Amino acid sequence: MSSAPPEQHPIAVLQTLLDEAVGIGVFPAAQAVVLHRGVQVFGGVAGKASGDTRFDLASVTKVLSTTALFVRLWTEGKVGPDTLVSRYFPGTPMGDAGVTVADLLYHRSGLPPFVPFFAQALAAHPALLDADCPAALRARVRDEVLQAAAATPLAAAPRTTSAYSDVGFILLGEILARAGGAPLDTLFSRHVAEPLGLAARFHRLTDFPVDGTTAPTGATRPREPAPGQEGLWKDVPTAPTRPGEVDDDNAWVMDGVAGHAGLFGTAVDVARFGQAVLADCTGSRAVLAPGPLWYRVLATDPLVPGSTRSMGFDSPSKGVSSAGRFIGDAPPGAVGHLGFTGTSLWVDLRRSLVVALVTNRVAHGRQELRIRDFRPVFHDFVVEALGLTSTQQGPHA
């Protein structure tokens, strides 16, 4: 007499969602990790990936590396929210306008969202496309990009509007490197990856070949324009790209190490960072920074009305949000960040819930945008499967 198969936990549906998304071409590969009250309640892999595959985390770099390093260096007194950018970039438009580190973190500096610095770099230095490009040339071009970013005219007066800016985080990464006295990737390894036990790392082009398996993102350098970037550059030399190179072209010409993009890691890495933020906020022993400091970091921008930004992090937007209908629906809310390649982190502070989703959706082309529909559905299923739709969870439950 056969027995009925054991009933699956409702959260097992997340694996089905990942597999189905791969099947219809939303992305070729994915990993996801869900933590509730510090315990992993789901871990899944789909498509052409294993649990050890590193994904290009894209703008999740902004929180996992840049914001985390800011917090760490703030505790050491080396930099703070009120630090003037002119201390590191004097005689520049943002320096002359009194822009602070906090302005860069809140995306209220007035800098434009995007400038294709890579186009000028590749036109002037086509040797960057060579696999054996000298390290000295890559270092020189990195400095040129930083100088160009620092000279970028402001698109708005500081502290008047919230406008997401890669340019601001490119400069913020360099400010932290100078304040910390070491390259950005060295500081990340020392102050974030090692204390948290992360496998995440930057992929310097001068350090190739990359060890381990990396999920592919694109075939040529530079990449095709993202939606909305059409026509911003032309007559740029192109070449095939190597697996494991950062997808973002501006980060690429910066030798793969930048404040806005460049990290490669797993969903486990992303989730562990999210859990570290929760633990620091509620625990007596801080790993990255004490709770009171994190509360200041995670609070929504107090100066720009309607902003969803905190220091480095974003919060779910009203209406349709990538975090879905439930995450962040009650005080103290949620914080997180998205990555262009199809990655994301959301941390619900009330529910003590961490959801890390990493994919390589851009491998199907930058016009493949169904990740925008997938993310909120995925996050809603997480909350519903765990029975956490009610907001009566208690603060930091």
Short mmCIF file of C-alpha atoms in Angstrom, two decimals:
data_model
loop_
_atom_site.label_atom_id
_atom_site.label_comp_id
_atom_site.label_asym_id
_atom_site.label_seq_id
_atom_site.Cartn_x
_atom_site.Cartn_y
_atom_site.Cartn_z
CA MET A 1 0.00 0.00 0.00
CA SER A 2 1.57 3.30 -1.10
CA SER A 3 1.57 6.34 1.12
CA ALA A 4 0.71 9.85 0.00
CA PRO A 5 3.69 12.10 -0.67
CA PRO A 6 4.44 14.58 2.11
CA GLU A 7 2.82 17.95 1.63
CA GLN A 8 5.23 20.63 0.48
CA HIS A 9 5.65 23.84 2.43
CA PRO A 10 3.91 26.68 0.56
CA ILE A 11 7.22 28.48 0.09
CA ALA A 12 8.31 25.70 -2.28
CA VAL A 13 6.26 27.56 -4.90
CA LEU A 14 9.18 30.00 -5.16
CA GLN A 15 11.25 27.33 -6.89
CA THR A 16 8.42 26.81 -9.37
CA LEU A 17 8.32 30.55 -10.05
CA LEU A 18 12.06 30.64 -10.72
CA ASP A 19 11.92 27.59 -13.00
CA GLU A 20 8.95 28.91 -14.95
CA ALA A 21 10.63 32.31 -15.42
CA VAL A 22 13.70 30.57 -16.86
CA GLY A 23 11.43 28.49 -19.09
CA ILE A 24 9.76 31.51 -20.69
CA GLY A 25 12.98 33.50 -21.01
CA VAL A 26 12.65 36.14 -18.31
CA PHE A 27 16.24 35.30 -17.38
CA PRO A 28 18.64 32.42 -18.16
CA ALA A 29 19.63 31.75 -14.54
CA ALA A 30 18.75 32.79 -11.02
CA GLN A 31 19.40 32.25 -7.32
CA ALA A 32 17.15 33.30 -4.46
CA VAL A 33 17.49 33.22 -0.67
CA VAL A 34 14.85 34.12 1.89
CA LEU A 35 15.67 34.64 5.58
CA HIS A 36 13.04 35.09 8.29
CA ARG A 37 14.17 36.06 11.79
CA GLY A 38 17.69 35.04 10.84
CA VAL A 39 16.76 31.56 9.62
CA GLN A 40 16.96 30.55 5.96
CA VAL A 41 13.48 29.43 4.92
CA PHE A 42 14.16 29.20 1.19
CA GLY A 43 17.15 28.78 -1.07
CA GLY A 44 16.70 28.09 -4.75
CA VAL A 45 18.67 27.91 -7.98
CA ALA A 46 17.24 27.85 -11.51
CA GLY A 47 18.56 27.65 -15.04
CA LYS A 48 22.23 27.56 -15.95
CA ALA A 49 23.60 28.15 -12.46
CA SER A 50 24.65 26.40 -9.29
CA GLY A 51 24.69 27.61 -5.72
CA ASP A 52 28.29 28.78 -6.21
CA THR A 53 27.69 30.77 -9.40
CA ARG A 54 28.55 34.44 -8.94
CA PHE A 55 26.21 36.96 -10.54
CA ASP A 56 27.01 40.51 -11.59
CA LEU A 57 25.20 42.38 -8.81
CA ALA A 58 25.17 45.69 -10.71
CA SER A 59 23.73 48.52 -8.57
CA VAL A 60 23.26 46.29 -5.55
CA THR A 61 26.97 47.23 -5.28
CA LYS A 62 25.75 50.63 -4.10
CA VAL A 63 24.50 49.20 -0.80
CA LEU A 64 26.52 46.00 -0.38
CA SER A 65 29.84 47.75 -0.91
CA THR A 66 29.60 51.56 -1.04
CA THR A 67 26.98 52.21 1.64
CA ALA A 68 28.39 49.49 3.86
CA LEU A 69 31.87 51.01 3.60
CA PHE A 70 30.53 54.48 4.32
CA VAL A 71 28.89 53.15 7.49
CA ARG A 72 32.07 51.37 8.53
CA LEU A 73 34.30 54.40 7.91
CA TRP A 74 31.79 56.64 9.66
CA THR A 75 32.15 54.57 12.82
CA GLU A 76 35.91 55.10 12.56
CA GLY A 77 35.53 58.87 12.19
CA LYS A 78 37.13 58.94 8.74
CA VAL A 79 34.13 60.31 6.88
CA GLY A 80 30.58 61.36 7.73
CA PRO A 81 27.34 62.63 6.22
CA ASP A 82 28.43 66.26 6.52
CA THR A 83 31.82 65.72 4.88
CA LEU A 84 32.13 68.19 2.02
CA VAL A 85 32.87 66.73 -1.40
CA SER A 86 35.16 69.71 -2.01
CA ARG A 87 37.56 68.15 0.50
CA TYR A 88 38.34 65.51 -2.14
CA PHE A 89 37.28 67.25 -5.37
CA PRO A 90 37.97 70.98 -4.95
CA GLY A 91 37.22 73.43 -7.74
CA THR A 92 34.47 71.27 -9.25
CA PRO A 93 30.81 72.13 -9.87
CA MET A 94 29.58 69.93 -7.04
CA GLY A 95 32.38 71.06 -4.74
CA ASP A 96 31.62 74.71 -5.40
CA ALA A 97 27.90 74.04 -4.77
CA GLY A 98 28.60 72.67 -1.29
CA VAL A 99 27.58 69.08 -2.04
CA THR A 100 28.12 66.71 0.90
CA VAL A 101 28.61 62.97 1.21
CA ALA A 102 25.03 62.75 2.49
CA ASP A 103 23.81 64.46 -0.69
CA LEU A 104 25.51 61.76 -2.77
CA LEU A 105 24.07 58.98 -0.59
CA TYR A 106 20.53 60.39 -0.76
CA HIS A 107 20.80 61.00 -4.54
CA ARG A 108 20.01 64.69 -4.03
CA SER A 109 23.35 66.17 -5.17
CA GLY A 110 21.95 67.53 -8.44
CA LEU A 111 24.27 65.34 -10.53
CA PRO A 112 22.70 63.74 -13.64
CA PRO A 113 21.70 60.06 -13.53
CA PHE A 114 24.07 58.80 -16.22
CA VAL A 115 26.96 59.96 -18.40
CA PRO A 116 28.63 57.54 -20.89
CA PHE A 117 32.19 58.18 -19.73
CA PHE A 118 33.22 54.89 -21.35
CA ALA A 119 32.50 56.21 -24.85
CA GLN A 120 35.17 58.89 -24.66
CA ALA A 121 37.54 56.47 -22.93
CA LEU A 122 37.18 53.81 -25.63
CA ALA A 123 37.47 56.35 -28.45
CA ALA A 124 40.68 57.71 -26.97
CA HIS A 125 42.10 54.35 -25.82
CA PRO A 126 40.88 51.46 -28.02
CA ALA A 127 43.62 49.31 -26.46
CA LEU A 128 41.28 48.93 -23.48
CA LEU A 129 39.51 46.27 -25.54
CA ASP A 130 42.65 44.12 -25.68
CA ALA A 131 42.81 41.26 -23.18
CA ASP A 132 46.46 42.12 -22.51
CA CYS A 133 45.83 45.86 -22.05
CA PRO A 134 48.59 47.18 -19.76
CA ALA A 135 47.58 47.75 -16.15
CA ALA A 136 49.13 51.24 -16.33
CA LEU A 137 46.72 52.24 -19.10
CA ARG A 138 43.70 50.90 -17.19
CA ALA A 139 44.80 52.90 -14.12
CA ARG A 140 45.27 56.02 -16.24
CA VAL A 141 41.82 55.70 -17.79
CA ARG A 142 40.27 55.15 -14.37
CA ASP A 143 41.73 58.47 -13.23
CA GLU A 144 40.44 60.15 -16.40
CA VAL A 145 36.92 58.88 -15.76
CA LEU A 146 37.03 60.16 -12.18
CA GLN A 147 38.19 63.58 -13.37
CA ALA A 148 35.40 63.68 -15.94
CA ALA A 149 32.82 62.64 -13.36
CA ALA A 150 34.02 65.30 -10.93
CA ALA A 151 33.77 67.96 -13.68
CA THR A 152 30.19 67.00 -14.57
CA PRO A 153 27.88 70.04 -14.41
CA LEU A 154 24.98 69.82 -11.98
CA ALA A 155 21.56 69.23 -13.53
CA ALA A 156 19.77 70.74 -10.50
CA ALA A 157 20.57 72.63 -7.32
CA PRO A 158 21.65 70.33 -4.47
CA ARG A 159 19.00 69.22 -1.96
CA THR A 160 16.07 70.34 -4.13
CA THR A 161 15.12 67.07 -5.82
CA SER A 162 15.82 63.34 -5.66
CA ALA A 163 17.39 62.02 -8.88
CA TYR A 164 19.08 58.63 -8.87
CA SER A 165 22.67 59.14 -10.02
CA ASP A 166 25.35 56.65 -10.99
CA VAL A 167 27.69 59.61 -11.36
CA GLY A 168 27.29 60.46 -7.69
CA PHE A 169 28.16 56.94 -6.58
CA ILE A 170 31.16 56.75 -8.90
CA LEU A 171 32.52 59.76 -7.03
CA LEU A 172 31.39 58.48 -3.63
CA GLY A 173 33.34 55.26 -4.18
CA GLU A 174 36.50 57.26 -4.79
CA ILE A 175 35.87 59.48 -1.75
CA LEU A 176 35.62 56.38 0.44
CA ALA A 177 38.80 54.92 -1.07
CA ARG A 178 40.70 58.10 -0.27
CA ALA A 179 39.18 58.36 3.21
CA GLY A 180 39.93 54.71 3.91
CA GLY A 181 43.46 54.86 2.54
CA ALA A 182 43.12 51.87 0.17
CA PRO A 183 41.47 50.89 -3.13
CA LEU A 184 37.72 50.31 -2.99
CA ASP A 185 37.96 46.56 -3.59
CA THR A 186 40.56 46.20 -0.83
CA LEU A 187 38.37 48.12 1.61
CA PHE A 188 35.35 45.99 0.69
CA SER A 189 37.24 42.76 1.32
CA ARG A 190 38.66 44.02 4.60
CA HIS A 191 35.62 45.72 6.13
CA VAL A 192 32.60 43.93 4.62
CA ALA A 193 33.33 40.60 2.94
CA GLU A 194 35.66 39.17 5.57
CA PRO A 195 33.63 40.15 8.67
CA LEU A 196 30.40 38.86 7.09
CA GLY A 197 31.91 35.76 5.50
CA LEU A 198 30.98 36.77 1.95
CA ALA A 199 32.34 35.27 -1.26
CA ALA A 200 31.41 38.46 -3.12
CA ARG A 201 34.24 40.34 -4.81
CA PHE A 202 35.05 42.85 -7.51
CA HIS A 203 36.43 41.49 -10.79
CA ARG A 204 39.40 43.66 -11.72
CA LEU A 205 40.22 43.34 -15.40
CA THR A 206 43.89 43.38 -14.48
CA ASP A 207 43.31 40.29 -12.29
CA PHE A 208 41.82 38.01 -14.96
CA PRO A 209 41.15 35.14 -15.37
CA VAL A 210 38.38 35.06 -12.77
CA ASP A 211 38.18 31.99 -10.57
CA GLY A 212 34.87 30.15 -10.28
CA THR A 213 31.73 30.23 -12.39
CA THR A 214 30.14 33.54 -13.35
CA ALA A 215 26.69 33.96 -14.88
CA PRO A 216 27.05 35.57 -18.35
CA THR A 217 25.50 38.97 -19.06
CA GLY A 218 26.50 40.21 -22.51
CA ALA A 219 28.59 39.37 -25.57
CA THR A 220 30.16 42.66 -26.69
CA ARG A 221 31.88 45.72 -25.29
CA PRO A 222 30.45 48.24 -25.04
CA ARG A 223 27.04 46.81 -24.28
CA GLU A 224 23.97 47.79 -26.28
CA PRO A 225 22.26 50.94 -24.97
CA ALA A 226 19.79 50.39 -22.18
CA PRO A 227 16.22 51.61 -22.79
CA GLY A 228 16.37 55.40 -22.78
CA GLN A 229 20.09 55.55 -23.63
CA GLU A 230 19.72 55.19 -27.38
CA GLY A 231 21.79 57.72 -29.30
CA LEU A 232 23.89 58.88 -26.35
CA TRP A 233 27.12 57.64 -27.97
CA LYS A 234 28.33 56.65 -31.42
CA ASP A 235 31.48 55.69 -33.32
CA VAL A 236 32.81 53.70 -30.35
CA PRO A 237 35.07 50.70 -31.11
CA THR A 238 33.60 47.33 -30.11
CA ALA A 239 34.96 43.88 -29.34
CA PRO A 240 33.79 40.58 -27.84
CA THR A 241 33.70 40.57 -24.05
CA ARG A 242 35.18 37.96 -21.74
CA PRO A 243 32.99 35.98 -19.31
CA GLY A 244 33.19 37.45 -15.84
CA GLU A 245 33.69 41.07 -16.88
CA VAL A 246 31.39 43.61 -15.25
CA ASP A 247 28.33 44.40 -17.37
CA ASP A 248 28.32 48.16 -16.68
CA ASP A 249 30.54 49.93 -19.23
CA ASN A 250 31.53 52.83 -16.96
CA ALA A 251 32.61 50.37 -14.25
CA TRP A 252 34.42 48.37 -16.94
CA VAL A 253 36.63 51.28 -18.04
CA MET A 254 37.36 51.84 -14.34
CA ASP A 255 39.07 48.42 -14.27
CA GLY A 256 35.92 46.77 -12.90
CA VAL A 257 36.00 48.56 -9.53
CA ALA A 258 33.55 51.40 -8.92
CA GLY A 259 31.18 52.74 -6.32
CA HIS A 260 28.06 52.29 -8.46
CA ALA A 261 28.65 48.78 -9.88
CA GLY A 262 31.24 46.03 -10.08
CA LEU A 263 30.51 43.48 -7.36
CA PHE A 264 29.94 39.83 -8.22
CA GLY A 265 28.33 37.52 -5.69
CA THR A 266 25.66 34.98 -4.85
CA ALA A 267 22.18 35.32 -3.41
CA VAL A 268 23.65 33.99 -0.16
CA ASP A 269 26.08 36.92 -0.10
CA VAL A 270 23.31 39.45 -0.70
CA ALA A 271 21.05 37.88 1.95
CA ARG A 272 23.84 37.74 4.53
CA PHE A 273 24.43 41.44 4.11
CA GLY A 274 20.72 42.13 4.55
CA GLN A 275 20.68 40.03 7.69
CA ALA A 276 23.74 41.87 9.01
CA VAL A 277 21.85 45.15 8.69
CA LEU A 278 18.94 43.68 10.66
CA ALA A 279 21.25 42.19 13.28
CA ASP A 280 23.14 45.45 13.74
CA CYS A 281 19.85 47.32 14.19
CA THR A 282 18.53 44.97 16.86
CA GLY A 283 21.52 43.30 18.45
CA SER A 284 23.87 44.32 21.21
CA ARG A 285 27.00 43.43 19.24
CA ALA A 286 27.42 45.27 15.96
CA VAL A 287 29.34 43.83 13.02
CA LEU A 288 29.35 46.79 10.63
CA ALA A 289 27.97 49.61 12.79
CA PRO A 290 25.88 50.12 15.95
CA GLY A 291 22.10 50.28 15.72
CA PRO A 292 21.68 54.04 16.38
CA LEU A 293 23.94 54.82 13.44
CA TRP A 294 22.07 52.40 11.18
CA TYR A 295 18.78 54.07 12.16
CA ARG A 296 20.16 57.34 10.81
CA VAL A 297 21.34 55.64 7.61
CA LEU A 298 18.02 53.89 6.98
CA ALA A 299 15.76 56.89 7.69
CA THR A 300 14.16 58.48 4.62
CA ASP A 301 15.72 61.71 3.34
CA PRO A 302 14.41 64.48 5.61
CA LEU A 303 15.09 67.33 3.17
CA VAL A 304 13.53 66.35 -0.16
CA PRO A 305 9.72 65.94 0.05
CA GLY A 306 8.47 62.69 -1.47
CA SER A 307 11.88 61.06 -1.70
CA THR A 308 11.97 57.29 -1.17
CA ARG A 309 15.72 57.36 -0.58
CA SER A 310 17.69 56.81 2.58
CA MET A 311 21.49 56.85 2.70
CA GLY A 312 22.32 54.56 -0.20
CA PHE A 313 19.18 52.47 0.13
CA ASP A 314 15.79 52.85 -1.46
CA SER A 315 12.37 52.04 0.03
CA PRO A 316 9.28 50.62 -1.69
CA SER A 317 7.55 53.21 -3.82
CA LYS A 318 3.85 53.89 -3.46
CA GLY A 319 1.68 52.02 -5.94
CA VAL A 320 3.48 49.38 -7.99
CA SER A 321 6.79 48.45 -6.35
CA SER A 322 9.38 45.81 -7.14
CA ALA A 323 9.01 44.78 -3.49
CA GLY A 324 5.38 43.83 -4.07
CA ARG A 325 2.29 44.74 -2.06
CA PHE A 326 3.42 43.68 1.42
CA ILE A 327 7.13 44.28 1.98
CA GLY A 328 7.51 47.63 3.74
CA ASP A 329 3.75 48.18 4.09
CA ALA A 330 3.97 49.21 7.77
CA PRO A 331 6.43 51.13 9.96
CA PRO A 332 9.36 51.01 10.20
CA GLY A 333 9.10 49.94 6.56
CA ALA A 334 11.66 48.27 4.35
CA VAL A 335 14.91 49.14 2.60
CA GLY A 336 16.62 47.62 -0.38
CA HIS A 337 18.06 48.16 -3.82
CA LEU A 338 17.76 46.90 -7.38
CA GLY A 339 20.46 46.03 -9.89
CA PHE A 340 20.20 46.54 -13.66
CA THR A 341 21.31 43.00 -14.45
CA GLY A 342 18.24 41.63 -12.65
CA THR A 343 19.33 41.58 -9.02
CA SER A 344 17.68 42.87 -5.86
CA LEU A 345 17.71 42.96 -2.08
CA TRP A 346 14.74 43.82 0.15
CA VAL A 347 14.85 43.93 3.94
CA ASP A 348 11.51 44.26 5.75
CA LEU A 349 12.39 45.74 9.13
CA ARG A 350 9.06 44.92 10.81
CA ARG A 351 8.91 41.32 9.66
CA SER A 352 12.65 40.62 10.05
CA LEU A 353 12.49 39.37 6.48
CA VAL A 354 15.33 39.37 3.97
CA VAL A 355 14.77 38.50 0.31
CA ALA A 356 17.72 38.27 -2.08
CA LEU A 357 17.08 37.59 -5.77
CA VAL A 358 19.89 37.52 -8.33
CA THR A 359 19.48 36.87 -12.05
CA ASN A 360 21.29 37.60 -15.30
CA ARG A 361 18.27 38.83 -17.26
CA VAL A 362 20.46 41.08 -19.48
CA ALA A 363 21.97 37.98 -21.10
CA HIS A 364 18.75 37.90 -23.15
CA GLY A 365 19.32 41.52 -24.18
CA ARG A 366 18.79 44.82 -22.40
CA GLN A 367 15.32 45.15 -23.91
CA GLU A 368 14.16 42.10 -21.91
CA LEU A 369 12.22 43.87 -19.15
CA ARG A 370 9.88 41.20 -17.79
CA ILE A 371 11.92 41.15 -14.58
CA ARG A 372 9.85 44.23 -13.67
CA ASP A 373 6.72 42.08 -13.60
CA PHE A 374 8.45 39.09 -11.99
CA ARG A 375 9.92 40.85 -8.96
CA PRO A 376 6.68 42.01 -7.27
CA VAL A 377 4.99 38.65 -7.89
CA PHE A 378 7.98 36.82 -6.39
CA HIS A 379 8.05 39.03 -3.30
CA ASP A 380 4.31 38.73 -2.76
CA PHE A 381 4.56 34.95 -2.87
CA VAL A 382 7.34 35.08 -0.24
CA VAL A 383 5.21 37.02 2.23
CA GLU A 384 2.05 35.00 1.55
CA ALA A 385 3.82 31.63 1.78
CA LEU A 386 5.23 32.54 5.19
CA GLY A 387 1.86 33.75 6.47
CA LEU A 388 3.20 37.26 7.03
CA THR A 389 0.63 39.34 5.14
CA SER A 390 -0.62 40.84 8.40
CA THR A 391 1.32 43.89 9.55
CA GLN A 392 0.80 42.88 13.20
CA GLN A 393 4.31 41.43 13.48
CA GLY A 394 5.66 43.80 16.11
CA PRO A 395 8.57 46.17 15.49
CA HIS A 396 11.64 44.33 14.22
CA ALA A 397 9.90 41.00 14.94
#
